[in-house]
Amino acid sequence: MKFDASKKRNQRTVRYITIAGFLLGLLYPLCAGSMDSPIALINGISIGILGGVLVALFELYFLGPMKLRSSFISTVLVKSTSYFFLFIFLILVLMNFNEAWYYGVGMYENFKSARFQTFLYDGDFKVIVLYSLLSVSAIIFTREISRKMGQGVFLNFLTGKYHFPCEEERIFMFLDQKSSTQLAEEMGSLGYYTFLKEFYSDVTQCILGVSGEIYRYVGDQVVISWSVKKGLKNANCIRCYFYIKNEIERQKEKYLVKYSHIPEFGASIHLGKVIRGEVGDVKSQIVFHGEALYETAHMEKECRKQGFDILVSNQLLELVSLPVIYQTKHVARIPVLNNGKNINLYTIEESGPNPV
Amino acid sequence: MPSTISQKRRRRAIVRIILVGAILGFVYSSFSDGYQVLYPHINTIIIGILVGGLISYLEFYVFTKRGRRLKFLYLVGIRTALYIAFITVIVFLVLLVSRMIRQDMGFKEVLVSEEFQYYIFQQDFNVAIVYTVVFAFIINFSILMSRKIGKDVMWGMITGKYYKPKEIERVFMFLSVRHSDQIANKVLGLDFHRFIKDFFHDITEPILEYRGSIYEYVDDLVVVSWTPREGVPNANCIRTFYEAKKRIWENREHYYHTYGFVPKLAAGYHIGNVIQGELGEIKSPVVYFGDVMNTTSRIQGQCELLEQELILSAHLKNRLGLPPIYEPASCGEIKLKGKKEPMELYVIKEKPLTDLYAL
């Protein structure tokens, strides 16, 4: 329930990788020119689809998480050996299975047949294994790029959706470390960097779990955004803060041992109209421009100055239906830069378990 | 001369693409024909070189600035169609001419010869076409992609350069428009976005020409960085600014006409050690992290206060051999916000015209 959005995301990953596998499997027989009998096509497609599903599952559950722990070389080695054996196994089994079915013989018989043995030792077997491995690396690399570019950004580059800027209403949350200057001095830049990296890595799951999009990191600040629909649903944008808080609370021992400091952070949440579009010919970025961002930054300054944990603007509070365990408290009113509009700021507290 | 630099960059890219083409051609013939005879390799390498040339020609001379504004997938579609047409012609002609030379026959004779007909219709001709088109597509895709995320970053991701954080020295430039508050009040909504887009577009070429890498865009600010080896010699990092200024000046009519003003620039420079690494699993190919970034930002902030267009730290100024046309002038020790010690900052001025004309 909590990480509903994460599950959907994983399903999407499996779907995309499987489709890629299917296409690559289809491409091989086309390229290799073995179109005389349908068996080549059947082999290619079945290996592509099954391989795709397996690669997706491996990446999501076994080999993907290892990236966090080990070095580049060992990740590459482990991945390439496991996929090497996986695909040798897959190709042998599937081709045998398909051909046995197609020619109407037993699987062992087919394996022992002269045709299959020639294919294995003198034929295209090694080329197919090589092709599969190259395809897997292309898939992993593309996925990595698309992750690094941010959610939906890669897809946008393919479709060019934001070549033409458009106006939309979005919810923004600025999440930043408290007393960052002091921490940076105490830990040194490398120490503070590792600390933040760990923090962001813990936080990312919470953000994805409530459908948040990470817009950018600026030093020790993360900017998260939601479409109004996704942010308001389930009060996702408010819950995001509390999920993060609970997650850090749960892991505080780790932080205390490693860094002798628990991350403390403040969040400012606001909503407003922004323009979303792509800038830069080189190193293109999808950016938001608009007053809503200035206003949130303004709120964040206030949040920092007064040391609040969470600040929410009245514009957002009017729309969100807050779960009963959260209580709001009006704390300040800040003028907005130029048009004489005011923003009322509220802080939110989680009430303890009520005595029945 | 800036134009020669960009010519050089282009030439380097073309050589690289043609080389990749030749290698891929050789790989194909090695797989399909083995090493017994020589001529298939010559054919495929020639095809590779020609296709590489074709890609370079289309990418650098046909699909230029205007083309880049089209939709990516649409663009890839148009490209693929064009490529399929051209590649089919190239492969066909190369095979034909190679046979003309080998068998000492005329153009028509080969065309109607049984062996050639057989190859075209029955044998591997279609496979060769599919192979070439697929790789032309991949090369294209990589060119576009590496433009999108930055060449260095893409290469760094392949080689795992950012896996382990490390401390490196870099030159930073924070460049933005001056009076951005007023601009934001005057130019609203979509127009503001278009203005920023135009501004970034104009300063991109100068940055690339002087070997800077664009690190990120934040609102109206672009953060550019150099390794000391790229940025310090020839005062590349400083020249970037003046080249950018020139570009804006060249396009002043467009800015004035569209937005009602011509932007002034403000740049802050600093050099120092930062941590280079990844931060967060999503949306962060590479980050630079460290106090230097904050300091550069503060130095740039001084541009508004001191009414200057370019300010750099003494630290960087001492490393640079400035071209004689530029003169540094100290603006004294200034205490920057969040800093304990005051820093000495310099502005750079171009020598006055009277000095330049003086004999």
XYZ file of C-alpha atoms in Angstrom:
715
model
C 0.000 0.000 0.000
C 2.677 2.415 1.049
C 4.925 1.889 -1.913
C 2.202 1.502 -4.452
C 3.899 3.765 -6.935
C 7.181 1.876 -6.656
C 5.459 -1.328 -7.617
C 3.971 0.321 -10.675
C 7.362 1.662 -11.585
C 8.897 -1.776 -11.397
C 6.148 -3.216 -13.534
C 6.830 -0.537 -16.089
C 10.522 -1.398 -16.100
C 9.743 -5.074 -16.703
C 7.394 -4.120 -19.534
C 9.891 -1.858 -21.279
C 12.777 -4.287 -21.020
C 10.618 -7.144 -22.298
C 9.535 -5.105 -25.297
C 13.168 -4.218 -25.995
C 14.063 -7.913 -25.721
C 11.310 -8.813 -28.149
C 12.497 -6.258 -30.704
C 16.124 -7.285 -30.381
C 15.146 -10.935 -30.672
C 13.207 -10.107 -33.813
C 16.116 -8.141 -35.217
C 18.603 -10.982 -35.095
C 16.942 -13.355 -37.581
C 16.274 -10.365 -39.834
C 19.942 -9.417 -39.727
C 21.265 -12.941 -39.964
C 19.130 -13.551 -43.018
C 17.856 -16.886 -41.775
C 14.326 -16.227 -42.870
C 13.850 -19.447 -44.816
C 12.105 -21.295 -42.005
C 9.949 -19.773 -39.279
C 11.955 -21.573 -36.624
C 14.630 -18.842 -36.624
C 11.978 -16.233 -35.990
C 10.341 -18.315 -33.259
C 13.717 -18.851 -31.596
C 14.646 -15.185 -31.782
C 11.376 -13.947 -30.378
C 11.101 -16.496 -27.593
C 14.674 -15.927 -26.456
C 14.103 -12.178 -26.677
C 10.945 -12.159 -24.584
C 12.034 -14.635 -21.931
C 15.505 -13.097 -21.798
C 13.933 -9.664 -21.427
C 11.769 -10.717 -18.498
C 14.700 -12.412 -16.777
C 17.044 -9.464 -17.313
C 14.400 -7.117 -15.910
C 13.896 -9.258 -12.813
C 17.647 -9.701 -12.308
C 18.228 -5.979 -12.632
C 15.399 -5.077 -10.282
C 15.916 -7.618 -7.551
C 19.357 -9.243 -7.623
C 21.988 -7.395 -9.550
C 20.609 -3.864 -9.571
C 20.866 -3.248 -5.825
C 24.457 -4.461 -5.794
C 25.540 -1.280 -7.553
C 25.185 0.514 -4.239
C 27.728 -1.635 -2.520
C 30.458 -2.610 -4.906
C 32.891 -1.054 -7.306
C 32.334 -0.557 -11.015
C 34.676 -3.351 -12.093
C 33.158 -5.983 -9.841
C 29.626 -4.982 -10.854
C 30.532 -5.326 -14.518
C 32.253 -8.659 -13.912
C 29.426 -10.148 -11.874
C 26.802 -8.941 -14.306
C 28.556 -10.108 -17.432
C 29.337 -13.568 -16.062
C 25.824 -14.096 -14.762
C 24.230 -12.953 -18.009
C 26.745 -15.005 -19.995
C 25.686 -18.223 -18.295
C 22.043 -17.236 -18.166
C 21.938 -16.725 -21.910
C 23.913 -19.846 -22.793
C 21.417 -21.794 -20.739
C 18.417 -19.945 -22.144
C 19.502 -20.242 -25.768
C 20.258 -23.962 -25.486
C 17.022 -24.816 -23.710
C 14.708 -22.636 -25.773
C 16.174 -23.520 -29.148
C 16.053 -27.179 -28.312
C 12.527 -26.899 -27.066
C 11.315 -24.980 -30.109
C 13.069 -27.171 -32.610
C 11.994 -30.366 -30.948
C 8.442 -29.140 -31.155
C 8.822 -27.894 -34.723
C 10.450 -31.019 -36.121
C 8.397 -33.307 -33.927
C 11.284 -35.069 -32.199
C 12.371 -35.406 -28.591
C 14.500 -32.705 -27.031
C 17.468 -34.961 -26.377
C 17.222 -36.353 -29.888
C 17.229 -32.873 -31.334
C 20.206 -31.930 -29.216
C 22.181 -34.914 -30.460
C 21.202 -34.363 -34.088
C 23.973 -33.462 -36.506
C 22.262 -30.191 -37.376
C 22.241 -28.971 -33.805
C 25.767 -30.147 -33.098
C 27.117 -28.284 -36.127
C 25.231 -25.207 -35.039
C 26.758 -25.546 -31.596
C 30.380 -26.037 -32.586
C 30.797 -24.602 -36.062
C 27.722 -22.491 -36.512
C 26.264 -19.292 -35.202
C 25.951 -20.293 -31.548
C 28.770 -18.078 -30.366
C 27.529 -15.209 -32.507
C 24.100 -15.505 -30.909
C 25.564 -15.520 -27.400
C 27.654 -12.481 -28.263
C 24.654 -10.729 -29.763
C 22.582 -11.431 -26.647
C 25.255 -10.058 -24.365
C 25.615 -6.924 -26.462
C 21.866 -6.474 -26.398
C 21.787 -6.864 -22.621
C 24.509 -4.277 -22.191
C 22.655 -1.891 -24.512
C 19.495 -2.364 -22.444
C 21.262 -1.882 -19.112
C 23.082 1.168 -20.385
C 19.931 2.762 -21.749
C 18.133 2.104 -18.499
C 21.000 3.616 -16.540
C 20.982 6.712 -18.730
C 17.258 7.056 -18.413
C 17.466 6.769 -14.621
C 20.232 9.317 -14.484
C 18.302 11.717 -16.649
C 15.341 11.572 -14.312
C 11.863 10.149 -14.407
C 10.177 10.544 -17.760
C 12.973 12.670 -19.191
C 14.356 10.010 -21.494
C 10.923 9.259 -22.843
C 10.424 12.949 -23.439
C 13.625 13.146 -25.414
C 12.340 10.349 -27.589
C 8.977 11.948 -28.176
C 10.077 15.584 -27.942
C 7.114 16.450 -25.764
C 8.731 19.452 -24.114
C 10.278 20.964 -27.203
C 7.249 23.187 -27.021
C 6.930 24.548 -23.505
C 3.597 24.188 -21.781
C 2.011 25.582 -18.668
C 0.919 23.253 -15.939
C 0.034 23.366 -12.305
C 2.395 21.483 -10.053
C 3.172 20.872 -6.415
C 6.730 21.524 -5.289
C 8.575 20.430 -2.221
C 11.974 21.799 -1.270
C 13.682 19.447 1.106
C 16.913 20.607 2.641
C 19.367 19.800 5.371
C 19.334 21.897 8.481
C 22.575 23.478 9.676
C 24.336 22.368 6.532
C 27.249 24.793 6.717
C 28.134 23.620 10.168
C 27.884 19.963 9.163
C 30.027 20.506 6.090
C 32.698 22.076 8.253
C 32.613 19.262 10.786
C 32.695 16.398 8.323
C 34.824 17.856 5.529
C 33.546 17.849 1.963
C 34.064 14.173 1.290
C 32.476 13.167 4.567
C 29.503 15.422 4.035
C 29.149 14.173 0.484
C 28.992 10.533 1.621
C 26.541 11.485 4.333
C 24.266 13.213 1.845
C 24.601 10.402 -0.664
C 23.423 7.931 1.931
C 20.589 10.218 2.949
C 19.403 10.713 -0.632
C 19.615 7.038 -1.309
C 17.304 6.333 1.666
C 14.998 9.156 0.719
C 14.644 8.202 -2.944
C 12.539 5.129 -2.198
C 10.117 7.191 -0.106
C 9.791 9.789 -2.855
C 9.180 7.238 -5.573
C 6.714 5.471 -3.326
C 4.447 8.519 -3.285
C 4.810 9.223 -7.043
C 7.144 12.169 -6.506
C 9.434 13.272 -9.306
C 12.902 14.374 -8.369
C 13.393 17.658 -10.154
C 16.912 18.482 -9.112
C 19.572 18.377 -6.470
C 21.161 21.672 -5.550
C 23.898 20.984 -3.059
C 22.118 19.721 0.038
C 18.673 20.512 -1.281
C 16.352 18.241 -3.237
C 13.448 19.634 -5.194
C 10.580 17.205 -5.635
C 7.512 17.801 -7.733
C 4.118 16.236 -8.358
C 1.381 16.794 -10.844
C -1.581 18.150 -8.895
C -3.507 14.928 -9.373
C -0.766 12.638 -8.099
C 0.285 14.955 -5.308
C -3.195 15.404 -3.886
C -4.184 11.779 -4.156
C -3.801 10.246 -0.730
C -2.215 13.546 0.349
C 0.936 12.108 -1.208
C 2.875 15.358 -1.095
C 2.342 15.757 2.650
C 2.843 12.105 3.410
C 6.127 12.195 1.552
C 7.667 14.262 4.317
C 6.438 11.949 7.059
C 7.556 8.836 5.197
C 11.019 10.289 4.912
C 10.983 11.266 8.562
C 9.962 7.773 9.638
C 12.509 6.166 7.376
C 15.321 8.251 8.835
C 14.025 7.590 12.354
C 14.119 3.874 11.590
C 17.696 4.097 10.358
C 19.026 6.573 12.853
C 21.368 4.088 14.420
C 23.169 3.611 11.122
C 23.667 7.353 10.788
C 24.796 7.733 14.385
C 27.388 5.007 14.046
C 28.703 6.108 10.675
C 28.505 9.880 10.885
C 27.612 10.540 14.546
C 24.842 12.729 13.280
C 21.229 12.122 12.277
C 19.982 13.989 9.210
C 17.617 16.794 10.106
C 15.722 18.398 7.341
C 13.017 20.907 6.613
C 10.395 20.743 3.908
C 8.437 23.529 2.244
C 5.494 22.543 0.105
C 3.622 24.805 -2.256
C 1.645 24.671 -5.448
C 1.345 26.914 -8.452
C 1.480 27.360 -12.178
C 4.800 26.833 -13.897
C 6.112 26.508 -17.400
C 7.751 23.220 -18.168
C 10.100 23.062 -21.112
C 13.425 21.890 -22.394
C 16.453 24.180 -22.395
C 19.978 23.800 -23.695
C 21.092 22.313 -26.994
C 23.880 20.494 -25.287
C 23.221 18.799 -21.999
C 19.518 19.481 -22.382
C 17.490 19.733 -19.253
C 13.801 19.839 -18.623
C 13.177 22.803 -16.400
C 10.346 24.498 -14.600
C 10.089 28.247 -14.721
C 7.592 30.280 -12.829
C 6.641 32.198 -9.777
C 5.605 29.107 -7.889
C 9.259 28.132 -7.647
C 10.335 31.543 -6.382
C 7.560 31.421 -3.842
C 8.580 27.984 -2.633
C 12.174 29.152 -2.365
C 10.897 32.071 -0.334
C 9.034 29.711 1.957
C 12.129 27.595 2.296
C 14.111 30.608 3.466
C 11.451 31.253 6.085
C 11.505 27.594 7.053
C 15.247 27.703 7.491
C 15.219 30.942 9.400
C 12.624 29.849 11.917
C 13.697 26.225 12.057
C 10.381 24.610 11.129
C 10.262 20.996 10.075
C 7.530 21.393 7.543
C 5.802 24.407 6.034
C 2.770 24.219 3.802
C 1.160 27.102 1.952
C -2.540 27.878 2.205
C -2.910 27.419 -1.557
C -2.009 23.784 -1.147
C -3.856 23.189 2.113
C -7.106 24.379 0.563
C -6.936 21.589 -1.981
C -5.525 18.694 -0.047
C -7.687 16.519 2.132
C -5.501 15.896 5.101
C -5.625 12.548 6.889
C -7.021 12.925 10.396
C -3.749 12.206 12.149
C -2.238 15.459 10.881
C -3.013 18.792 12.538
C -2.223 22.121 10.953
C -1.118 25.234 12.751
C -0.884 28.686 11.238
C 2.580 30.069 11.860
C 3.363 32.935 9.542
C 2.320 35.049 6.645
C 4.828 36.085 4.055
C 4.403 38.646 1.302
C 5.090 37.433 -2.192
C 7.651 39.316 -4.193
C 5.766 41.707 -6.383
C 2.040 41.368 -6.732
C 1.003 42.115 -3.168
C -0.305 38.613 -2.688
C 0.306 36.937 0.652
C 1.022 33.351 1.428
C -0.173 31.943 4.707
C 2.135 29.350 6.075
C 1.102 26.397 8.167
C 3.096 23.779 9.908
C 1.814 20.240 10.313
C 2.081 17.966 13.291
C 1.364 14.313 13.560
C -0.843 13.635 16.541
C 0.086 10.771 18.799
C -2.115 7.707 19.211
C -5.412 8.812 20.711
C -6.545 7.147 23.900
C -9.751 5.320 23.131
C 39.602 32.792 -34.424
C 36.608 31.019 -32.947
C 35.312 29.686 -36.243
C 38.494 27.733 -36.842
C 38.183 26.103 -33.452
C 34.694 24.923 -34.192
C 35.883 23.707 -37.602
C 38.534 21.688 -35.830
C 35.979 20.221 -33.475
C 33.807 19.272 -36.410
C 36.693 17.723 -38.308
C 37.634 15.633 -35.299
C 34.075 14.371 -34.982
C 33.898 13.513 -38.689
C 37.146 11.560 -38.557
C 35.834 9.634 -35.570
C 32.538 8.761 -37.231
C 34.236 7.620 -40.442
C 36.632 5.495 -38.433
C 33.763 3.823 -36.586
C 32.083 3.206 -39.959
C 35.177 1.549 -41.371
C 35.582 -0.647 -38.292
C 31.943 -1.742 -38.338
C 32.269 -2.553 -42.043
C 35.299 -4.695 -41.330
C 33.482 -6.466 -38.484
C 30.663 -7.389 -40.861
C 32.906 -8.898 -43.506
C 34.928 -10.753 -40.880
C 31.765 -12.435 -39.674
C 30.185 -13.141 -43.025
C 33.179 -13.932 -45.257
C 36.072 -14.953 -43.054
C 39.644 -14.059 -43.971
C 40.354 -16.212 -47.010
C 39.814 -13.490 -49.572
C 40.567 -9.830 -49.403
C 37.952 -8.121 -51.548
C 34.897 -8.393 -49.208
C 36.879 -6.479 -46.581
C 37.779 -3.778 -49.055
C 34.117 -3.513 -50.077
C 32.784 -3.305 -46.545
C 35.436 -0.861 -45.395
C 34.682 1.398 -48.350
C 30.965 1.136 -47.563
C 31.718 1.953 -43.909
C 33.750 5.010 -44.853
C 31.126 6.252 -47.290
C 28.282 5.752 -44.816
C 30.351 7.469 -42.120
C 30.870 10.364 -44.502
C 27.165 10.421 -45.257
C 26.271 10.544 -41.559
C 28.766 13.343 -40.960
C 27.511 15.306 -43.934
C 23.866 15.002 -42.933
C 24.520 15.641 -39.250
C 26.827 18.592 -39.589
C 25.629 20.297 -42.732
C 21.992 19.361 -43.265
C 20.382 18.686 -39.898
C 21.849 21.681 -38.156
C 20.381 24.277 -35.851
C 16.896 24.347 -37.269
C 16.643 20.592 -37.396
C 17.396 20.295 -33.712
C 14.180 22.021 -32.793
C 12.162 19.237 -34.376
C 10.842 16.372 -32.346
C 13.432 13.777 -31.569
C 11.542 10.708 -32.718
C 10.276 12.507 -35.783
C 13.823 13.517 -36.495
C 15.106 9.999 -36.032
C 12.342 8.846 -38.393
C 13.258 11.297 -41.152
C 16.887 10.458 -40.697
C 16.290 6.730 -40.836
C 14.286 7.060 -44.063
C 16.996 9.180 -45.652
C 19.679 6.823 -44.459
C 17.938 3.739 -45.791
C 17.658 5.374 -49.207
C 21.248 6.579 -49.339
C 22.717 3.431 -47.818
C 20.946 1.183 -50.303
C 22.381 3.241 -53.128
C 25.867 3.233 -51.592
C 25.976 -0.502 -50.914
C 24.582 -1.263 -54.354
C 27.066 0.959 -56.150
C 30.097 -0.188 -54.173
C 29.330 -3.835 -54.840
C 28.725 -3.077 -58.474
C 31.886 -1.068 -58.994
C 33.941 -3.620 -57.092
C 32.729 -6.280 -59.499
C 33.407 -4.059 -62.483
C 37.004 -3.728 -61.397
C 37.482 -7.325 -60.348
C 35.939 -8.938 -63.400
C 36.943 -6.215 -65.791
C 33.442 -5.791 -67.085
C 31.384 -2.793 -68.050
C 28.681 -1.249 -65.882
C 25.798 -2.820 -67.775
C 27.461 -6.193 -68.105
C 27.784 -6.542 -64.328
C 24.280 -5.294 -63.781
C 22.783 -8.068 -65.884
C 25.324 -10.745 -64.946
C 23.828 -13.765 -63.260
C 26.142 -13.696 -60.266
C 25.266 -10.103 -59.385
C 21.562 -10.655 -59.895
C 21.760 -13.680 -57.673
C 23.562 -11.756 -54.938
C 21.087 -8.906 -54.996
C 17.913 -10.915 -54.995
C 18.756 -14.217 -53.347
C 21.749 -13.658 -51.165
C 22.978 -11.366 -48.459
C 22.236 -7.996 -50.034
C 19.238 -7.351 -47.774
C 21.199 -8.529 -44.734
C 23.986 -6.087 -45.540
C 21.423 -3.302 -45.838
C 19.726 -4.172 -42.536
C 23.098 -4.348 -40.779
C 24.225 -0.998 -42.143
C 20.937 0.719 -41.375
C 20.837 -0.645 -37.825
C 24.298 0.650 -37.121
C 23.655 3.981 -38.807
C 20.658 4.258 -36.482
C 22.747 3.362 -33.431
C 25.472 5.867 -34.345
C 22.847 8.533 -34.854
C 21.138 7.730 -31.611
C 24.429 7.906 -29.713
C 25.306 11.258 -31.272
C 21.960 12.721 -30.260
C 22.056 11.134 -26.820
C 25.565 12.291 -26.037
C 24.523 15.805 -27.030
C 21.592 15.559 -24.667
C 23.472 14.439 -21.605
C 26.905 15.823 -22.399
C 29.726 13.953 -24.078
C 31.978 13.654 -21.043
C 29.166 12.408 -18.875
C 28.160 9.733 -21.359
C 31.729 8.525 -21.677
C 32.130 8.651 -17.898
C 29.072 6.475 -17.513
C 30.443 3.854 -19.905
C 33.779 3.726 -18.127
C 32.373 3.970 -14.608
C 34.278 7.151 -13.900
C 31.725 8.515 -11.444
C 31.227 5.327 -9.480
C 33.682 6.264 -6.776
C 33.699 9.837 -5.550
C 36.999 11.587 -5.929
C 38.429 14.958 -5.261
C 39.500 16.919 -8.317
C 40.454 20.451 -9.134
C 38.177 22.360 -11.491
C 37.620 25.861 -12.755
C 34.051 27.068 -12.380
C 32.110 29.798 -14.088
C 28.650 30.800 -12.945
C 27.089 32.763 -15.768
C 23.697 34.401 -15.755
C 21.918 37.514 -16.890
C 22.167 40.628 -14.790
C 19.099 42.158 -13.126
C 17.320 38.851 -13.312
C 14.712 39.969 -10.773
C 13.645 42.855 -12.962
C 13.623 40.606 -15.987
C 11.460 38.078 -14.207
C 9.004 40.846 -13.380
C 8.960 42.215 -16.879
C 9.039 39.049 -18.958
C 6.398 36.654 -17.763
C 5.418 33.055 -18.203
C 6.161 31.487 -21.550
C 8.124 34.504 -22.711
C 10.478 34.156 -19.781
C 11.016 30.529 -20.628
C 11.696 31.403 -24.294
C 14.076 34.137 -23.250
C 16.077 31.735 -21.098
C 16.073 29.197 -23.890
C 17.403 31.749 -26.392
C 20.003 32.923 -23.927
C 21.257 29.393 -23.274
C 21.220 28.693 -26.972
C 23.460 31.650 -27.750
C 26.039 30.917 -25.094
C 26.346 27.210 -25.852
C 28.660 27.438 -28.852
C 31.148 29.773 -27.120
C 31.301 27.403 -24.153
C 32.006 24.412 -26.360
C 34.530 26.277 -28.441
C 36.605 27.049 -25.402
C 36.309 23.489 -24.105
C 33.975 24.139 -21.184
C 31.505 21.508 -20.039
C 28.044 22.622 -19.107
C 27.315 21.243 -15.677
C 23.765 22.394 -15.134
C 21.154 25.035 -15.729
C 19.478 26.531 -12.686
C 16.798 29.079 -13.572
C 18.674 31.724 -15.565
C 22.075 30.506 -14.444
C 24.404 28.168 -16.265
C 27.235 26.474 -14.413
C 30.236 25.723 -16.607
C 33.389 23.928 -15.559
C 36.804 23.131 -16.933
C 39.661 20.962 -15.826
C 42.617 23.259 -15.170
C 44.243 21.828 -18.303
C 41.303 22.862 -20.461
C 40.400 26.132 -18.865
C 43.652 27.813 -17.843
C 45.890 27.808 -20.958
C 45.032 30.571 -23.404
C 42.724 31.865 -20.643
C 40.031 29.725 -22.276
C 37.642 30.165 -19.376
C 37.773 33.971 -19.600
C 37.562 33.996 -23.383
C 34.359 31.980 -23.157
C 32.717 34.926 -21.455
C 33.771 37.457 -24.059
C 32.765 35.156 -26.882
C 29.356 34.682 -25.273
C 29.011 38.408 -24.851
C 29.826 38.846 -28.511
C 27.142 36.351 -29.511
C 24.543 38.137 -27.447
C 25.605 41.409 -29.007
C 25.314 39.930 -32.488
C 21.764 38.856 -31.676
C 20.866 42.100 -29.921
C 18.210 42.935 -32.456
C 16.403 39.672 -31.834
C 16.455 40.192 -28.072
C 15.366 43.790 -28.277
C 12.653 43.023 -30.772
C 11.256 40.009 -28.952
C 11.721 40.833 -25.273
C 12.254 44.577 -25.262
C 15.795 44.537 -23.895
C 19.227 43.078 -24.511
C 20.538 40.969 -21.635
C 23.719 41.915 -19.846
C 25.850 39.117 -18.527
C 27.233 38.480 -15.086
C 29.917 35.890 -14.487
C 31.789 34.737 -11.407
C 34.920 32.577 -11.598
C 36.786 30.488 -9.107
C 39.046 27.467 -9.016
C 39.368 24.788 -6.367
C 38.886 21.213 -5.273
C 35.469 19.609 -5.446
C 34.153 16.111 -4.936
C 33.068 14.516 -8.183
C 30.592 11.686 -7.922
C 27.020 10.538 -8.121
C 24.422 11.763 -5.688
C 21.101 10.037 -5.570
C 20.109 7.105 -7.737
C 17.810 9.079 -9.925
C 18.513 12.184 -11.887
C 22.161 12.677 -11.202
C 24.710 11.469 -13.715
C 27.475 13.435 -12.023
C 27.675 16.083 -9.361
C 30.372 18.440 -8.217
C 30.127 19.019 -4.564
C 32.039 21.351 -2.336
C 32.560 24.747 -0.895
C 34.031 26.016 -4.169
C 30.589 25.904 -5.718
C 29.095 28.094 -2.996
C 32.013 30.477 -3.195
C 31.724 30.827 -6.966
C 28.044 31.524 -6.566
C 28.797 34.233 -4.007
C 31.467 35.726 -6.251
C 28.935 35.870 -9.038
C 26.497 37.530 -6.656
C 28.999 40.358 -6.306
C 28.472 41.251 -9.967
C 25.129 42.857 -9.130
C 26.493 44.690 -6.109
C 29.628 45.995 -7.761
C 27.919 46.621 -11.118
C 30.454 44.477 -12.927
C 30.095 41.862 -15.619
C 32.977 39.577 -14.715
C 34.557 38.914 -11.343
C 37.127 36.293 -10.519
C 38.968 35.173 -7.431
C 42.611 36.114 -6.926
C 43.300 32.405 -6.745
C 42.231 31.881 -10.349
C 43.673 35.176 -11.591
C 47.135 34.133 -10.456
C 46.907 30.915 -12.430
C 45.875 32.572 -15.674
C 48.109 34.190 -18.227
C 45.691 36.850 -19.390
C 45.878 38.002 -22.999
C 47.288 41.542 -23.123
C 44.034 43.030 -24.322
C 42.428 42.274 -20.956
C 43.433 44.029 -17.773
C 42.639 42.763 -14.310
C 41.861 45.304 -11.623
C 41.543 44.461 -7.964
C 38.331 45.339 -6.211
C 39.915 44.746 -2.860
C 39.270 42.280 -0.093
C 35.602 41.467 0.100
C 33.860 39.489 2.766
C 31.498 37.064 1.107
C 28.383 35.826 2.834
C 28.961 32.633 4.771
C 32.735 33.068 4.673
C 34.937 33.878 7.622
C 37.898 35.299 5.747
C 37.547 38.090 3.206
C 38.674 37.182 -0.311
C 40.493 39.285 -2.798
C 38.481 39.631 -5.989
C 39.354 40.985 -9.401
C 37.387 42.400 -12.265
C 38.574 42.176 -15.828
C 38.302 45.062 -18.232
C 39.117 45.233 -21.871
C 41.748 47.935 -22.455
C 40.169 51.223 -23.515
C 40.102 52.005 -27.222
C 42.513 54.912 -26.843
C 45.087 52.467 -25.479
C 44.507 50.030 -28.276
C 44.877 52.641 -31.005
C 47.873 54.337 -29.377
C 51.080 53.848 -31.300
